[in-house]
Amino acid sequence: MKIFLQLILLVTVTSLAAQVSFTSDQNVFNVPNNYPLTECIVDMDGDYIDDVAQVHQQRMDVFHQKEDGSFTQQTKSWAFQYIPDWSMCAGDFDANGFNDLVIGNGSGVSFIIADETGADYTERAFQEYIFSQRSTAFDIDNDGMLDAFVCNDDAINFVYQNMGDGTMVLNTDLLPTADMAGNYSALWVDYNNDRYTDLFLTKCYVFTQSVDDPERINLLYRNNGDGTFTEVGEEANMNDNAQSWTTAFEDFNNDGLFDAFIVNHDFENRMMINQGDGTFIDMIDSTGIDKFDLGAWEASAADFDNDGDLDILSELQDQLYLNNGDLTFTPQKLNISKGAIGDLNNDGFLDVLSGNVAHYNNGNDNNWIKFSTRGLVSNRNGIGARIEIYGDFGLQVREVRSSQSFSPMSSLNVHFGIGQSTAIDSVIVKWPSMIDTKIFNPEINSSHIVVESECTLAAEDIVIEGSLALCEGETVLLTAPDADEYLWSNGATTKSITVSDIGQYSVIYSTGICKGHSNFVNITRNIGEFPLAISQGSSLAICEGDEIFINAVNTQDSLIWNTGETTDSILVSNPGLYTLTSYGDYGCGNLQSTVEISVETLTVSPPMNINAFPNGENNFFIIAEGEGINWFDSPDAITPIGFGSFLAVEIEETTTYYAQSIVVTDNGNCFSELVPITLETSSINDLEENLGLNIFPNPASNILNVNLGNPKAVKAISLMDMTARSLQIIKHNIGFSNIIDASNFASGTYLVEIRTDKNRFVKQVVVE
């Protein structure tokens, strides 16, 4: 694994008094030739310190954070069936101590499950079609095991029930929401403080113009506490119909009730203040937030300046709204509009991961505290727990939630800023099991692991007898603090355990009804000053048909490969597991040391769904789906004429072009076969004239008008990005004048596709 140390601060975003400033670094989590589709900050190795997970088409990268804020990288090569092009959330579905991931994809849903060591992952993909939006993890039936709820943009939402062993089964009867489209974002929140967590669905449906269409009206499902839910959106005044995209539920005025900030695409944004009687009223007019700044996709709330008041990070024009503590907000310009939120350098100030760029919070002199929840009766993560802190600052509340905002996954650790206060009087953790854990005078500016119990024991260290770096055959004795009962991370229940396996160990210890959580002890393997290794690491991908030398590093007296060869290097071309054994002194006397490298051959899929769209007389747009596409004008050409999913050409005669996918590996480039597409000269101008097509303005700042003289001939109008992915589609009620709302899209070049029964063509447009 490569070691990623925190680099020199590169770019200061803002540096003004009383504001929040960040320093941006794009080198820490930047995987070559890959860009994360949605961001994920969550503990992946069971030490309650925030890590970063990235899932791509051919690989998964986990960046494990150490206590000093540095990272080590773990990479798994894997052809994932689904990638998180819409959302990702996390939770420990099989309760083995390592968090798993839920992938929300435009076609389906998959679970990426960590093994018993946290060192490997497998994908469990569901084949049922779902245009998934927000994915969430929550214990819906409160049986102590996490379920998953995934928003469906096309029909009824999907519920995946945990059968008790981490096996997930699609069961929409567990929580039958309304069978209708437009489900964009889901958030679990106890809005009425009755200890039963409720569900809020933020809804938007682009295929309707009617404000009364139920597919665009937000829904609030009240948890009745008996396994059933009742929709009470109208009763609570939360039935907004303004084409909402996401909702941030937090206690913005520190009165112990969760309020709701809703970002909309129509009418105006909302700041719904909880009245404590099950209803909300909109008070955005007095907040200082521009209610007419419409079109945001993302909105999250967190205390970025640690002053005790929750701020709002969004894609609104002023990306950060600082909470003044009186339910008014001061806008602050940043170059950060969205992302996952967590502590990426373990300093107690919240950072943001946007794409693969880490925005580090420069902090101030305000104090803070963090809590991590360890469920025993409730789900292992403690998702759904409510944490209240009390002090001279009054009251602050948070909930442990898996998934907030529209697409990213933010930390499961619960963070509070307390400003200049120097103490916290008490903490109450209210678990889904109805158990309450009370803590008095916790240490501030530190992190605390809270175990589900009626009272807590002070955190104490494990006593270690022996070396933490073990030679083969050696053991180390770990002893828990004095208590009545013990639960070690490896499942042991004795006071002391003898350890021979490398890994991370901790213990929960109990006396009466009180429980405590120890520190973490890392056991490593002692392989001496010159460890045996293979220069390419533990895994290697080569192109199908290629061959490569794999090389031994730091061998001792003798060595042998599992192929029978005894040289320092061997030439391999076939996939499989290759083992190298060396005999010599590795710091533990004469012993045998063995390392492995898994070699896989990479077959590059050729570009798919290649389509040519006329764009005026003898001009075409060619669009293909695939990875690393290069375009050529002959099958023998060496130099590409274009790159990416999109190519614009002008021809004078029938011409054939060729698309090829290229995947870059550490050992060179892998190429697919060439896929041809032949273009014939034609005139699309007559078709445009017959349709009476006129698209304006171009460039556009927010609204695109698509006017048609003959709308009956048109079957669909689509706004697409440059990879031909549809962003908005008009299929129904196509008229003489049609409007595409482009206000929520980033500046750049897009395509408007017009479909008739026999033809489809595109026009290029620019959004400013």
XYZ file of C-alpha atoms in Angstrom, residues 189-194 249-260 272-280 310 386 388 395-397 401:
34
model
C -35.249 11.877 11.078
C -37.248 11.861 14.316
C -39.054 15.119 13.560
C -41.582 14.859 16.428
C -39.221 13.657 19.211
C -41.239 10.533 20.006
C -33.000 18.270 8.531
C -31.086 19.776 11.488
C -31.773 21.839 14.595
C -30.902 25.249 13.170
C -32.066 27.218 16.244
C -30.868 24.782 18.974
C -34.284 24.286 20.525
C -34.097 20.483 20.451
C -36.315 20.131 17.372
C -35.167 19.258 13.864
C -35.950 21.902 11.268
C -35.783 21.474 7.483
C -39.239 25.030 7.635
C -39.025 25.630 11.400
C -40.308 22.857 13.654
C -43.078 24.111 15.946
C -42.894 21.177 18.360
C -46.484 20.125 17.715
C -45.827 18.045 14.621
C -46.029 21.001 12.229
C -43.583 23.322 10.478
C -25.226 24.547 12.212
C -29.994 10.834 18.926
C -27.888 15.570 23.060
C -28.673 22.343 24.194
C -27.433 20.850 20.940
C -28.782 17.729 19.216
C -27.457 9.135 9.914
